Coordinates of C-alpha atoms in Angstrom, one line a residue:
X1 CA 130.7 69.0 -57.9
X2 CA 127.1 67.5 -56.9
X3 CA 125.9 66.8 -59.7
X4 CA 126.9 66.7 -64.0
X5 CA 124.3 69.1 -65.7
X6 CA 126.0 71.6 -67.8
X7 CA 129.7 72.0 -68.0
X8 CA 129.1 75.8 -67.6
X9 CA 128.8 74.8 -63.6
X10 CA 132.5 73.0 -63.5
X11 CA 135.5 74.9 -62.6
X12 CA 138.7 73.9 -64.7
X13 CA 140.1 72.2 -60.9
X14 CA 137.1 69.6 -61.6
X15 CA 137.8 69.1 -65.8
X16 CA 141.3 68.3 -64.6
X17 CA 139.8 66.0 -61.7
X18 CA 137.9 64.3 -64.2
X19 CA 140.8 64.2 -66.8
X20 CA 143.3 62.7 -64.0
X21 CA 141.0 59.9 -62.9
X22 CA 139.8 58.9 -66.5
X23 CA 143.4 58.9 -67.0
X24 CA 144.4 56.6 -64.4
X25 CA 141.2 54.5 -65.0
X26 CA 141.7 53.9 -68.5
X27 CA 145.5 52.3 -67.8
X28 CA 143.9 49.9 -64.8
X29 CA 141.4 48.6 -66.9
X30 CA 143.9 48.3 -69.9
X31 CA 146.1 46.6 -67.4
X32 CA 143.3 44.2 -66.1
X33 CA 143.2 45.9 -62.5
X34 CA 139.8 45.8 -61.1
X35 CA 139.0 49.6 -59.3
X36 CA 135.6 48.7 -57.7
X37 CA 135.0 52.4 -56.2
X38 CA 131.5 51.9 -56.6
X39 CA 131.4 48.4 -55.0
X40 CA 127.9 48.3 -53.4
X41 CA 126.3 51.1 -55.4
X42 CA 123.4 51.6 -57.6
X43 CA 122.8 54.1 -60.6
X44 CA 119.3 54.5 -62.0
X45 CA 119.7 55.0 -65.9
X46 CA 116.7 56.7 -67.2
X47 CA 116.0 56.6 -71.2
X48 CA 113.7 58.2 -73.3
X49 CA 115.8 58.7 -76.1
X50 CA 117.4 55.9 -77.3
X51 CA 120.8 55.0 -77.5
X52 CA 124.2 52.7 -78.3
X53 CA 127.1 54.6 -76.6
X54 CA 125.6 56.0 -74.0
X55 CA 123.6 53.0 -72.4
X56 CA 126.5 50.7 -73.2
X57 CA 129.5 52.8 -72.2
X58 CA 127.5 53.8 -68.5
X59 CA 126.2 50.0 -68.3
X60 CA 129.8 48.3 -68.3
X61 CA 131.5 51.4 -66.5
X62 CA 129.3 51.3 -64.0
X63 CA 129.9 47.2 -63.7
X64 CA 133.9 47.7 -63.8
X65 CA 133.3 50.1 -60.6
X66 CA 131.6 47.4 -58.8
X67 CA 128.2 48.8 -58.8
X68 CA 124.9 47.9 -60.5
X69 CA 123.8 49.8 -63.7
X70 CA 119.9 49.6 -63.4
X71 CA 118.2 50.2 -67.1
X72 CA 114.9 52.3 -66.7
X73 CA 112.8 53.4 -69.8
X74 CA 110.1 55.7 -70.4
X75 CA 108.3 52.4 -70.7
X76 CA 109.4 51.3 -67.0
X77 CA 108.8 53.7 -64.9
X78 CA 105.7 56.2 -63.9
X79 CA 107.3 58.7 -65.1
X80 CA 106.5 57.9 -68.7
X81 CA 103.1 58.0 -67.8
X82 CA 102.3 61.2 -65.8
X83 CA 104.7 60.7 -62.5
X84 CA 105.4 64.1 -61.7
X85 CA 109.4 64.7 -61.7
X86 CA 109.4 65.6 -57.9
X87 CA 107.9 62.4 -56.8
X88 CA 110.2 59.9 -59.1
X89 CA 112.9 62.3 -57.6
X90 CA 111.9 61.4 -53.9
X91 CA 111.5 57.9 -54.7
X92 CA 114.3 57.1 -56.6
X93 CA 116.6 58.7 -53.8
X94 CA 115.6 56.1 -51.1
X95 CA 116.2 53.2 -53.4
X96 CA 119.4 54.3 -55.5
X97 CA 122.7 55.8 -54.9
X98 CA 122.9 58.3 -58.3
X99 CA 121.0 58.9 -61.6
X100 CA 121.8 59.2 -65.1
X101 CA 119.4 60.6 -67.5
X102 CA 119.1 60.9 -71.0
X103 CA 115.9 63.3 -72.2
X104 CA 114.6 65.5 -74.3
X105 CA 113.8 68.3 -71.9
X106 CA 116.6 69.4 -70.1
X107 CA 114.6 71.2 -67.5
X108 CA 113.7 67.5 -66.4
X109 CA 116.9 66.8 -65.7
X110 CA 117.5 70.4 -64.1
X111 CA 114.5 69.4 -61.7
X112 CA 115.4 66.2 -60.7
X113 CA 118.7 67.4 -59.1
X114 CA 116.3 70.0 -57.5
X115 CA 113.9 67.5 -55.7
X116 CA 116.2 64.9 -55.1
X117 CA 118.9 64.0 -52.8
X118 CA 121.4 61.9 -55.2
X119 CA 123.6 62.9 -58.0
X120 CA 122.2 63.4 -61.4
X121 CA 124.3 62.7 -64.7
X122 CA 123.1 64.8 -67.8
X123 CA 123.2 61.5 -70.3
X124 CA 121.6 64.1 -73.3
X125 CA 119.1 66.8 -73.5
X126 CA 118.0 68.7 -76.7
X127 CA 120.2 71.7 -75.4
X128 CA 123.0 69.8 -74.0
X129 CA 125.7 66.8 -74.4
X130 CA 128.0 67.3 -71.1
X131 CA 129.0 63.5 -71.1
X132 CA 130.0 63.8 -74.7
X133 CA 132.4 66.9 -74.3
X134 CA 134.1 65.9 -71.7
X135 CA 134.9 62.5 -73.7
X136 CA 135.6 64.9 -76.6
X137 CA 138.3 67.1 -74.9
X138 CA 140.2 64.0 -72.8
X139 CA 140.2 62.4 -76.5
X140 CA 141.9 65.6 -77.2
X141 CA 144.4 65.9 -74.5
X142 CA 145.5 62.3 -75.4
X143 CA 145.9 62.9 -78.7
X144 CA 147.6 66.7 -78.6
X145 CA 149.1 66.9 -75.0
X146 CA 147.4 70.1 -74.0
X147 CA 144.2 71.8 -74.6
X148 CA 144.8 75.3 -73.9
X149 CA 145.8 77.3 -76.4
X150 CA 144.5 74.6 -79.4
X151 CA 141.4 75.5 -82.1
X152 CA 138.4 73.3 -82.0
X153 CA 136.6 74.1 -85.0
X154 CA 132.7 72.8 -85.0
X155 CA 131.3 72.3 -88.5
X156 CA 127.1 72.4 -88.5
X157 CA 123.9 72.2 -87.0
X158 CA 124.3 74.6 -83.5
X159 CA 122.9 71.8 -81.4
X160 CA 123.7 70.0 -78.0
X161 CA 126.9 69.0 -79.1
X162 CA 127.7 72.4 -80.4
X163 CA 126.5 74.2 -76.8
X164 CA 128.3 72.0 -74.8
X165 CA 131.5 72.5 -76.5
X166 CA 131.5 76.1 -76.6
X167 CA 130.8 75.6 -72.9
X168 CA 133.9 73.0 -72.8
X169 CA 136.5 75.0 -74.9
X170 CA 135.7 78.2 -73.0
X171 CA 136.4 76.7 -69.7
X172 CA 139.8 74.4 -70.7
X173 CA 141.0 77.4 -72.5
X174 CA 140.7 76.2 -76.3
X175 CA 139.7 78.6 -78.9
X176 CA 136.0 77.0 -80.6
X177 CA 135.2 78.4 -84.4
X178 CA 131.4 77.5 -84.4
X179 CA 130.0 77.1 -88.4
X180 CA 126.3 77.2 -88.8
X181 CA 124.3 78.0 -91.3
X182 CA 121.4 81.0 -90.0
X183 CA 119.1 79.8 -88.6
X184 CA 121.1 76.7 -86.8
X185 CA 123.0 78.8 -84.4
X186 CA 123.7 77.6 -81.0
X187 CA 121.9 78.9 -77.9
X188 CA 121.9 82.1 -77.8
X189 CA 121.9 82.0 -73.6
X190 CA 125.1 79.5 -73.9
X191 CA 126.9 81.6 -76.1
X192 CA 126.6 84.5 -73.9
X193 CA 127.9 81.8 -70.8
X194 CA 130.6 80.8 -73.2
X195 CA 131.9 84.2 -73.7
X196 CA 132.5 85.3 -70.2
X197 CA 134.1 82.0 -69.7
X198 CA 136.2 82.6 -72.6
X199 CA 137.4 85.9 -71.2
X200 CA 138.7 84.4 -68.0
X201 CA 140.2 81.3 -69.5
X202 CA 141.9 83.7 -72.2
X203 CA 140.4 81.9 -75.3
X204 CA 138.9 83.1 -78.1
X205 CA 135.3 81.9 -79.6
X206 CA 134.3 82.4 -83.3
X207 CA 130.9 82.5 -84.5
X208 CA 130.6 82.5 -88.7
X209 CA 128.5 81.1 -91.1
X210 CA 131.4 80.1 -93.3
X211 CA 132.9 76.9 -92.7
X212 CA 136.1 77.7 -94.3
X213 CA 136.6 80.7 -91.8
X214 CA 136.3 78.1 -88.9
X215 CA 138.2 74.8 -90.0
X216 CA 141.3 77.9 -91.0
X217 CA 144.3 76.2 -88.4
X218 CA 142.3 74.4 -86.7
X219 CA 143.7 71.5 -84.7
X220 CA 140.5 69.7 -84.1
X221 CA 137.0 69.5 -86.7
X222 CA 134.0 68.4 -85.1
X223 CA 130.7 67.6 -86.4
X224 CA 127.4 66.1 -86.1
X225 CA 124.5 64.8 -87.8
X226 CA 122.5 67.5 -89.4
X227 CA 119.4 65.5 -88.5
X228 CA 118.8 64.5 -84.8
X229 CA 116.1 62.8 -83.2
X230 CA 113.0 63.8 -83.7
X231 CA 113.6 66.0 -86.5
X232 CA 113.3 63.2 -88.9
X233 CA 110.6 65.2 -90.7
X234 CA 113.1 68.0 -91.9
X235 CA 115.6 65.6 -93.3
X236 CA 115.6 66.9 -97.3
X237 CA 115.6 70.3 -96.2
X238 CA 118.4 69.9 -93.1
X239 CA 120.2 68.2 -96.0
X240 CA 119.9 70.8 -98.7
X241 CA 120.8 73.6 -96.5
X242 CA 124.1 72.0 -94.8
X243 CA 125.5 70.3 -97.5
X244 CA 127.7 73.2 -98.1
X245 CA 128.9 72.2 -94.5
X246 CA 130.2 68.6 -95.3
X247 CA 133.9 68.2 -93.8
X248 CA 135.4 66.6 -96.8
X249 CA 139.1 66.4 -98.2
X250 CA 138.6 70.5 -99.2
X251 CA 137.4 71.6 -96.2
X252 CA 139.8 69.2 -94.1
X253 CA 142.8 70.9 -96.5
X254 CA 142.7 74.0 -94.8
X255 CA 143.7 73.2 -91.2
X256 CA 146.8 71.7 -89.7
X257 CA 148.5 69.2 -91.0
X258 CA 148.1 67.0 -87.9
X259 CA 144.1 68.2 -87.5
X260 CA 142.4 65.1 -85.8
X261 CA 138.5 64.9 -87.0
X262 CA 135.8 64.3 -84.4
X263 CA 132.5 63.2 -84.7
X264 CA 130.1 62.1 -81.8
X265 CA 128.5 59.3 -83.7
X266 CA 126.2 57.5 -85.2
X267 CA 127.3 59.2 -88.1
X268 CA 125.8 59.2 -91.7
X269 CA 128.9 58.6 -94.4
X270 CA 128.5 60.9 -97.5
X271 CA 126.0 63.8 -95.5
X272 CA 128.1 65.3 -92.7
X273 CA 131.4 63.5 -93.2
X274 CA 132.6 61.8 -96.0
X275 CA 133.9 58.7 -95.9
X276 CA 138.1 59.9 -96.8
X277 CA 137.6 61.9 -93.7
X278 CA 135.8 59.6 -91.1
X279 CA 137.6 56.8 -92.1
X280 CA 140.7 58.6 -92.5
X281 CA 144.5 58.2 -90.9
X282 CA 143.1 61.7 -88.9
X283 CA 140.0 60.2 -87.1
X284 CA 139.6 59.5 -84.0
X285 CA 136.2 58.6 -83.9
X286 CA 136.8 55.1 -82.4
X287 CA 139.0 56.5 -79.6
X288 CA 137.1 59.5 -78.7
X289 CA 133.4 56.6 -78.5
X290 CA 135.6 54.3 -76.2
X291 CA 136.7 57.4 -74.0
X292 CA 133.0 57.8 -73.0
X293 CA 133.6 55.0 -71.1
X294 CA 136.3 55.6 -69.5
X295 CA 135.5 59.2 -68.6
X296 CA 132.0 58.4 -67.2
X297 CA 133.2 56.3 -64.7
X298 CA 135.2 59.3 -63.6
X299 CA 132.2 61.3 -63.4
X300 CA 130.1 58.7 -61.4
X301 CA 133.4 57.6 -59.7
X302 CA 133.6 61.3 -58.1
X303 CA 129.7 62.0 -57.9
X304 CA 129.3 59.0 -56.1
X305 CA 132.1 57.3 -54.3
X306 CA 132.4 57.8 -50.3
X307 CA 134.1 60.9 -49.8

């Protein structure tokens, strides 16, 4: 593993790499023992979409391994203004010892693991949420014991989140019910990715427009916001067309008994989720937010640690 860009490119030896360490990271740091892995290192963040978890949880990860979290905006660097991506990439490899990025345009983040020479993170693109997923499914190992063999069911808008966990479930071996309304679907390249995963990991992936046909047994409901950034324009019309999609007591009724509910946050009470649900004896919001810690300093841990 060079580099984090999609989890379509990790083997199930490197999720349970990643699993192991965030594991054994999250006791130490519980248990007030340093593990400065990255002592001496740098990592070049690069926003230009904001953000709460994913600055903060990278920032003080990053500072528990010993190394230096250096904050660079669109605002900071030359690449807000015209740098072209090869030359930031050639630059920012003499200086720094990894990068994380969080984008709009995933090909940016594609290229600068191209013309670079460090490892990149995938922070967030518009077609992709790596970081998050893997957060997602250790949340889900800790609360379940196992993956394999479990229903993730995904409840909206076919977006990064959604691609990256069809990509995640295939490859762990966890059947994924994606619900979205036509039109929302998820990537129509990623589903194909996610199916020939699914075959060799023995899973099965559900694609349906009827949110009852997904959350049916399902051990895990997911969702998102139904309007992301820079789609705050289509906010009454996103609303009116997945409101039928809300996870509420109904919808929660018809899996498991012991379902857990997901959502990657911020989260808007009373569109996507109501408020029974998110702030519910099932939740796990709060848990699966602090794994994102915990689980990126695995990542950067093994991306960037002396071998």
């Amino acid at each position: 593993m060079k580099h984090l860009i999609s989890l379509y490119d990790l083997t199930l030896e490197d999720f349970e790499e990643i699993f192991n360490l965030s594991e054994r990271l999250k006791k130490e740091v519980k248990a007030g023992i340093q593990h400065h892995l990255l002592n001496g290192k740098t990592l070049g963040m690069i926003f230009t979409k904001s953000s709460t978890r994913t600055r903060v949880s990278f920032e003080v990860g990053m500072y528990q391994l010993g190394g230096y979290p250096l904050f660079l905006s669109s605002n900071d660097i030359q690449l807000g203004r015209g740098e072209t991506i090869y030359d930031t990439a050639q630059v920012l490899s003499r200086f720094i010892d990894g990068i994380m990025i969080r984008t709009f345009d995933h090909k940016d983040v594609e290229d600068l693991a191209k013309y670079g020479n460090i490892p990149v993170i995938n922070g967030l693109t518009d077609l992709m949420h790596p970081c998050q997923i893997l957060a997602d499914l250790f949340t889900v190992y800790e609360k379940k014991g196992t993956l394999k063999g479990l229903k993730m069911a995904y409840v909206g808008d076919g977006n990064n989140v959604a691609n990256s966990l069809l990509h995640g479930c295939a490859k762990v071996g966890m059947d994924i019910a994606v619900a979205a309304p036509k039109g929302y679907e998820c990537d129509k390249e990623i589903i194909v990715q996610a199916k020939e995963a699914a075959k060799l990991s023995g899973c099965e992936i559900i694609l349906t427009e009827d949110p009852n046909e997904a959350v049916k047994n399902a051990d895990v409901i997911y969702t998102d916001t139904w309007v992301s950034m820079g789609q705050e324009a289509e906010k009454e019309k996103r609303t009116k067309i997945f409101m039928p999609y809300q996870v509420n007591k109904e919808l929660f009724s018809l899996a498991k008994e012991d379902a857990i509910f997901l959502h990657c946050l911020p989260a808007y009470r009373g569109y996507e989720v109501t408020e029974e649900i998110i702030d519910g004896p099932q939740s796990a919001i709060f848990d699966e937010a602090e794994n994102r810690m915990h689980v990126q300093k695995a990542i950067m841990a093994l991306l960037m640690a002396e071998k």
